[in-house]
PDB file of C-alpha atoms in Angstrom:
ATOM      1  CA  ARG C   1     -13.773   8.950 -83.383  1.00  0.00           C
ATOM      2  CA  ALA C   2     -12.542   6.975 -86.327  1.00  0.00           C
ATOM      3  CA  ALA C   3     -14.608   7.160 -89.503  1.00  0.00           C
ATOM      4  CA  SER C   4     -15.664   3.552 -88.984  1.00  0.00           C
ATOM      5  CA  GLU C   5     -17.420   2.382 -85.840  1.00  0.00           C
ATOM      6  CA  ASP C   6     -15.663  -0.945 -86.390  1.00  0.00           C
ATOM      7  CA  ILE C   7     -12.406   0.658 -85.252  1.00  0.00           C
ATOM      8  CA  ARG C   8     -12.260   0.917 -81.470  1.00  0.00           C
ATOM      9  CA  VAL C   9     -10.113   3.760 -80.160  1.00  0.00           C
ATOM     10  CA  CYS C  10      -8.410   3.461 -76.762  1.00  0.00           C
ATOM     11  CA  VAL C  11      -6.474   6.384 -75.302  1.00  0.00           C
ATOM     12  CA  HIS C  12      -3.849   5.854 -72.606  1.00  0.00           C
ATOM     13  CA  LEU C  13      -3.363   8.798 -70.260  1.00  0.00           C
ATOM     14  CA  ILE C  14      -0.242   9.054 -68.111  1.00  0.00           C
ATOM     15  CA  PHE C  15      -0.543  11.330 -65.089  1.00  0.00           C
ATOM     16  CA  GLY C  16       2.468  12.901 -63.405  1.00  0.00           C
ATOM     17  CA  LEU C  17       4.669  13.765 -66.387  1.00  0.00           C
ATOM     18  CA  PRO C  18       7.598  16.105 -65.628  1.00  0.00           C
ATOM     19  CA  GLY C  19       6.376  19.706 -65.475  1.00  0.00           C
ATOM     20  CA  GLU C  20       2.701  18.699 -65.585  1.00  0.00           C
ATOM     21  CA  ASP C  21       0.325  20.128 -62.983  1.00  0.00           C
ATOM     22  CA  GLU C  22      -3.203  19.067 -62.047  1.00  0.00           C
ATOM     23  CA  GLU C  23      -4.854  21.506 -64.441  1.00  0.00           C
ATOM     24  CA  ASP C  24      -2.684  20.211 -67.319  1.00  0.00           C
ATOM     25  CA  MET C  25      -3.816  16.655 -66.560  1.00  0.00           C
ATOM     26  CA  LEU C  26      -7.491  17.611 -66.380  1.00  0.00           C
ATOM     27  CA  GLU C  27      -7.261  19.678 -69.571  1.00  0.00           C
ATOM     28  CA  THR C  28      -5.832  16.624 -71.325  1.00  0.00           C
ATOM     29  CA  VAL C  29      -8.798  14.594 -70.082  1.00  0.00           C
ATOM     30  CA  ARG C  30     -11.235  17.267 -71.314  1.00  0.00           C
ATOM     31  CA  ARG C  31      -9.626  17.200 -74.771  1.00  0.00           C
ATOM     32  CA  VAL C  32      -9.653  13.414 -74.888  1.00  0.00           C
ATOM     33  CA  ALA C  33     -13.289  13.379 -73.731  1.00  0.00           C
ATOM     34  CA  ALA C  34     -14.185  15.698 -76.626  1.00  0.00           C
ATOM     35  CA  LEU C  35     -12.794  13.055 -79.006  1.00  0.00           C
ATOM     36  CA  ARG C  36     -15.201  10.491 -77.474  1.00  0.00           C
ATOM     37  CA  PRO C  37     -12.864   7.481 -77.542  1.00  0.00           C
ATOM     38  CA  HIS C  38     -14.339   4.065 -76.894  1.00  0.00           C
ATOM     39  CA  GLN C  39     -11.959   3.424 -74.007  1.00  0.00           C
ATOM     40  CA  VAL C  40      -9.564   5.329 -71.753  1.00  0.00           C
ATOM     41  CA  LYS C  41      -6.838   3.820 -69.583  1.00  0.00           C
ATOM     42  CA  ILE C  42      -5.297   5.955 -66.850  1.00  0.00           C
ATOM     43  CA  HIS C  43      -1.749   5.314 -65.707  1.00  0.00           C
ATOM     44  CA  LEU C  44       0.636   6.825 -63.187  1.00  0.00           C
ATOM     45  CA  LEU C  45       4.108   7.687 -64.428  1.00  0.00           C
ATOM     46  CA  HIS C  46       6.526   5.215 -62.838  1.00  0.00           C
ATOM     47  CA  VAL C  47      10.215   5.862 -62.310  1.00  0.00           C
ATOM     48  CA  ILE C  48      11.963   2.769 -63.685  1.00  0.00           C
ATOM     49  CA  ARG C  49      15.662   1.994 -63.163  1.00  0.00           C
ATOM     50  CA  GLY C  50      17.938   2.655 -66.116  1.00  0.00           C
ATOM     51  CA  THR C  51      15.784   5.385 -67.686  1.00  0.00           C
ATOM     52  CA  VAL C  52      16.313   9.099 -68.256  1.00  0.00           C
ATOM     53  CA  LEU C  53      13.469   9.687 -65.791  1.00  0.00           C
ATOM     54  CA  ALA C  54      15.343   7.637 -63.158  1.00  0.00           C
ATOM     55  CA  ASP C  55      18.382   9.893 -63.671  1.00  0.00           C
ATOM     56  CA  MET C  56      16.173  12.971 -63.246  1.00  0.00           C
ATOM     57  CA  TYR C  57      14.608  11.473 -60.097  1.00  0.00           C
ATOM     58  CA  GLU C  58      17.986  10.607 -58.566  1.00  0.00           C
ATOM     59  CA  ARG C  59      19.282  14.163 -59.242  1.00  0.00           C
ATOM     60  CA  GLY C  60      16.161  15.630 -57.623  1.00  0.00           C
ATOM     61  CA  ASP C  61      14.890  17.044 -60.932  1.00  0.00           C
ATOM     62  CA  TYR C  62      11.669  15.012 -60.884  1.00  0.00           C
ATOM     63  CA  THR C  63       9.233  14.284 -58.062  1.00  0.00           C
ATOM     64  CA  PRO C  64       6.548  11.603 -58.637  1.00  0.00           C
ATOM     65  CA  MET C  65       2.919  12.362 -57.825  1.00  0.00           C
ATOM     66  CA  GLU C  66       1.901  11.864 -54.231  1.00  0.00           C
ATOM     67  CA  ARG C  67      -0.691   9.184 -53.579  1.00  0.00           C
ATOM     68  CA  ASP C  68      -3.475  11.476 -52.336  1.00  0.00           C
ATOM     69  CA  ARG C  69      -3.010  13.841 -55.255  1.00  0.00           C
ATOM     70  CA  TYR C  70      -3.149  10.982 -57.772  1.00  0.00           C
ATOM     71  CA  ILE C  71      -6.357   9.652 -56.208  1.00  0.00           C
ATOM     72  CA  GLU C  72      -7.999  13.082 -56.323  1.00  0.00           C
ATOM     73  CA  VAL C  73      -6.948  13.782 -59.914  1.00  0.00           C
ATOM     74  CA  VAL C  74      -8.133  10.363 -61.139  1.00  0.00           C
ATOM     75  CA  ALA C  75     -11.507  10.832 -59.437  1.00  0.00           C
ATOM     76  CA  ARG C  76     -11.892  14.267 -61.028  1.00  0.00           C
ATOM     77  CA  ALA C  77     -10.769  12.923 -64.412  1.00  0.00           C
ATOM     78  CA  LEU C  78     -13.379  10.152 -64.343  1.00  0.00           C
ATOM     79  CA  THR C  79     -16.152  12.690 -63.928  1.00  0.00           C
ATOM     80  CA  LEU C  80     -15.036  14.466 -67.107  1.00  0.00           C
ATOM     81  CA  LEU C  81     -15.304  11.440 -69.401  1.00  0.00           C
ATOM     82  CA  PRO C  82     -18.444  10.752 -71.461  1.00  0.00           C
ATOM     83  CA  ALA C  83     -20.753   8.151 -69.924  1.00  0.00           C
ATOM     84  CA  ASP C  84     -20.229   5.818 -72.885  1.00  0.00           C
ATOM     85  CA  THR C  85     -16.440   5.778 -72.595  1.00  0.00           C
ATOM     86  CA  VAL C  86     -15.115   2.543 -71.129  1.00  0.00           C
ATOM     87  CA  VAL C  87     -12.659   3.046 -68.275  1.00  0.00           C
ATOM     88  CA  GLY C  88     -10.200   0.223 -68.773  1.00  0.00           C
ATOM     89  CA  ARG C  89      -7.613   1.051 -66.123  1.00  0.00           C
ATOM     90  CA  LEU C  90      -7.199   3.384 -63.154  1.00  0.00           C
ATOM     91  CA  THR C  91      -3.557   2.742 -62.386  1.00  0.00           C
ATOM     92  CA  GLY C  92      -0.829   0.521 -63.741  1.00  0.00           C
ATOM     93  CA  ASP C  93       1.827  -1.779 -62.361  1.00  0.00           C
ATOM     94  CA  GLY C  94       5.480  -0.829 -62.582  1.00  0.00           C
ATOM     95  CA  MET C  95       7.970  -3.652 -63.023  1.00  0.00           C
ATOM     96  CA  ALA C  96       8.467  -4.604 -59.376  1.00  0.00           C
ATOM     97  CA  ASP C  97      12.223  -5.177 -59.480  1.00  0.00           C
ATOM     98  CA  ASP C  98      12.910  -2.036 -61.496  1.00  0.00           C
ATOM     99  CA  LEU C  99      10.448   0.387 -59.875  1.00  0.00           C
ATOM    100  CA  LEU C 100      12.228   3.222 -58.066  1.00  0.00           C
ATOM    101  CA  ALA C 101       9.191   5.366 -57.338  1.00  0.00           C
ATOM    102  CA  PRO C 102       6.564   5.999 -56.299  1.00  0.00           C
ATOM    103  CA  ASP C 103       6.657   3.167 -53.798  1.00  0.00           C
ATOM    104  CA  TRP C 104       2.961   3.622 -52.948  1.00  0.00           C
ATOM    105  CA  SER C 105       2.034   2.455 -56.468  1.00  0.00           C
ATOM    106  CA  ARG C 106       3.022  -1.098 -55.462  1.00  0.00           C
ATOM    107  CA  ARG C 107      -0.204  -1.258 -53.423  1.00  0.00           C
ATOM    108  CA  LYS C 108      -2.531  -1.094 -56.428  1.00  0.00           C
ATOM    109  CA  LYS C 109      -5.639  -2.484 -54.732  1.00  0.00           C
ATOM    110  CA  SER C 110      -5.320   0.005 -51.894  1.00  0.00           C
ATOM    111  CA  VAL C 111      -4.993   2.883 -54.361  1.00  0.00           C
ATOM    112  CA  ILE C 112      -8.022   1.675 -56.300  1.00  0.00           C
ATOM    113  CA  ASN C 113     -10.063   1.305 -53.103  1.00  0.00           C
ATOM    114  CA  ASP C 114      -9.186   4.880 -52.168  1.00  0.00           C
ATOM    115  CA  ILE C 115     -10.204   6.102 -55.629  1.00  0.00           C
ATOM    116  CA  ASP C 116     -13.511   4.335 -54.968  1.00  0.00           C
ATOM    117  CA  LYS C 117     -13.866   6.214 -51.661  1.00  0.00           C
ATOM    118  CA  GLU C 118     -13.070   9.533 -53.356  1.00  0.00           C
ATOM    119  CA  LEU C 119     -15.669   8.842 -56.038  1.00  0.00           C
ATOM    120  CA  LYS C 120     -18.267   8.101 -53.373  1.00  0.00           C
ATOM    121  CA  LYS C 121     -17.603  11.529 -51.850  1.00  0.00           C
ATOM    122  CA  ARG C 122     -18.208  13.111 -55.250  1.00  0.00           C
ATOM    123  CA  CYS C 123     -21.405  11.174 -56.017  1.00  0.00           C
ATOM    124  CA  LYS C 124     -24.849  12.657 -55.736  1.00  0.00           C
ATOM    125  CA  LYS C 125     -26.772  11.167 -52.830  1.00  0.00           C
ATOM    126  CA  THR C 126     -28.867   9.109 -55.254  1.00  0.00           C
ATOM    127  CA  THR C 127     -25.911   7.340 -56.830  1.00  0.00           C
ATOM    128  CA  LYS C 128     -23.837   4.390 -55.777  1.00  0.00           C
ATOM    129  CA  VAL C 129     -20.314   3.484 -56.787  1.00  0.00           C
ATOM    130  CA  HIS C 130     -19.392  -0.147 -57.190  1.00  0.00           C
ATOM    131  CA  LEU C 131     -15.996  -1.725 -57.505  1.00  0.00           C
ATOM    132  CA  VAL C 132     -16.014  -4.289 -60.304  1.00  0.00           C
ATOM    133  CA  HIS C 133     -13.689  -7.282 -60.132  1.00  0.00           C
ATOM    134  CA  THR C 134     -12.592  -8.996 -63.328  1.00  0.00           C
ATOM    135  CA  ALA C 135     -12.662 -12.746 -63.819  1.00  0.00           C
ATOM    136  CA  ASP C 136      -8.866 -12.910 -63.595  1.00  0.00           C
ATOM    137  CA  GLY C 137      -8.857 -11.281 -60.148  1.00  0.00           C
ATOM    138  CA  HIS C 138      -7.925  -7.730 -61.102  1.00  0.00           C
ATOM    139  CA  CYS C 139     -10.019  -4.951 -59.674  1.00  0.00           C
ATOM    140  CA  GLY C 140     -10.551  -1.253 -60.033  1.00  0.00           C
ATOM    141  CA  TYR C 141     -13.120  -0.664 -62.718  1.00  0.00           C
ATOM    142  CA  PHE C 142     -16.070   1.449 -61.679  1.00  0.00           C
ATOM    143  CA  ALA C 143     -19.727   1.601 -62.576  1.00  0.00           C
ATOM    144  CA  VAL C 144     -21.926   4.258 -61.042  1.00  0.00           C
ATOM    145  CA  GLY C 145     -25.665   3.888 -60.661  1.00  0.00           C
ATOM    146  CA  SER C 146     -28.644   4.500 -58.417  1.00  0.00           C
ATOM    147  CA  ALA C 147     -28.891   3.113 -54.917  1.00  0.00           C
ATOM    148  CA  ALA C 148     -31.396   0.540 -56.214  1.00  0.00           C
ATOM    149  CA  GLY C 149     -28.887  -2.283 -55.928  1.00  0.00           C
ATOM    150  CA  ASP C 150     -25.580  -3.679 -57.085  1.00  0.00           C
ATOM    151  CA  ASP C 151     -26.548  -3.487 -60.725  1.00  0.00           C
ATOM    152  CA  GLY C 152     -27.254   0.235 -60.490  1.00  0.00           C
ATOM    153  CA  CYS C 153     -29.685   2.327 -62.496  1.00  0.00           C
ATOM    154  CA  GLY C 154     -31.494   1.429 -65.696  1.00  0.00           C
ATOM    155  CA  VAL C 155     -28.722   2.991 -67.743  1.00  0.00           C
ATOM    156  CA  CYS C 156     -25.652   1.780 -65.935  1.00  0.00           C
ATOM    157  CA  GLY C 157     -27.195  -1.396 -64.556  1.00  0.00           C
ATOM    158  CA  ALA C 158     -27.019  -2.964 -68.003  1.00  0.00           C
ATOM    159  CA  LEU C 159     -23.553  -1.553 -68.476  1.00  0.00           C
ATOM    160  CA  SER C 160     -22.414  -2.960 -65.142  1.00  0.00           C
ATOM    161  CA  ARG C 161     -23.487  -6.482 -66.055  1.00  0.00           C
ATOM    162  CA  ALA C 162     -21.815  -6.202 -69.451  1.00  0.00           C
ATOM    163  CA  ALA C 163     -18.715  -4.694 -67.889  1.00  0.00           C
ATOM    164  CA  ARG C 164     -18.416  -7.462 -65.343  1.00  0.00           C
ATOM    165  CA  ALA C 165     -18.552  -9.980 -68.155  1.00  0.00           C
ATOM    166  CA  LYS C 166     -15.904  -8.122 -70.156  1.00  0.00           C
ATOM    167  CA  GLY C 167     -13.746  -7.056 -67.223  1.00  0.00           C
ATOM    168  CA  TYR C 168     -14.356  -3.307 -67.257  1.00  0.00           C
ATOM    169  CA  ALA C 169     -17.071  -0.756 -66.649  1.00  0.00           C
ATOM    170  CA  LYS C 170     -18.466   2.598 -67.678  1.00  0.00           C
ATOM    171  CA  LEU C 171     -19.534   5.637 -65.724  1.00  0.00           C
ATOM    172  CA  CYS C 172     -23.252   6.303 -65.659  1.00  0.00           C
ATOM    173  CA  ALA C 173     -24.572   9.650 -66.872  1.00  0.00           C
ATOM    174  CA  ASN C 174     -26.065  10.127 -63.375  1.00  0.00           C
ATOM    175  CA  PHE C 175     -22.567  10.722 -62.022  1.00  0.00           C
ATOM    176  CA  LYS C 176     -21.938  14.281 -60.822  1.00  0.00           C
ATOM    177  CA  ALA C 177     -19.344  15.784 -63.151  1.00  0.00           C
ATOM    178  CA  ASP C 178     -16.660  18.337 -62.388  1.00  0.00           C
ATOM    179  CA  LYS C 179     -16.645  21.321 -64.715  1.00  0.00           C
TER     180      LYS C 179
END
């Protein structure tokens, strides 16, 4: 973290870079988690017209991540982050007119809902995953807590309320982490 707590650090992670495999992505998350940033935003690499990546894609030298793989990797990545790290984004939007691939990324809400389902599979029986919607209608920020109710456990319940007000959430320490 920065020497001053007044400086908020946000790290953007892009999954699906050329030559990157799942273990590379998760190792990056582990290293970022060790830095304890205030916020992490996770993005999928988009193939945009007119870029070097688009040329690679059209030649067959680059294959974007498949939807199911992205969902699984994001769910695993979330379990590796410290409980006090804000998760500000789970996937991004490519420029609709210029997006070549992956086409599935155009259905952001569906992807986020499936990340939610994957997280539920990974939760301990005593935890509950909630999908948090922001005031401007975006969705996809998660808070994990006990099955006591929508506001979750004593730790993440307070975080969930704060996150809803701010438009993002944090993962509760009760969440079962991958090693």
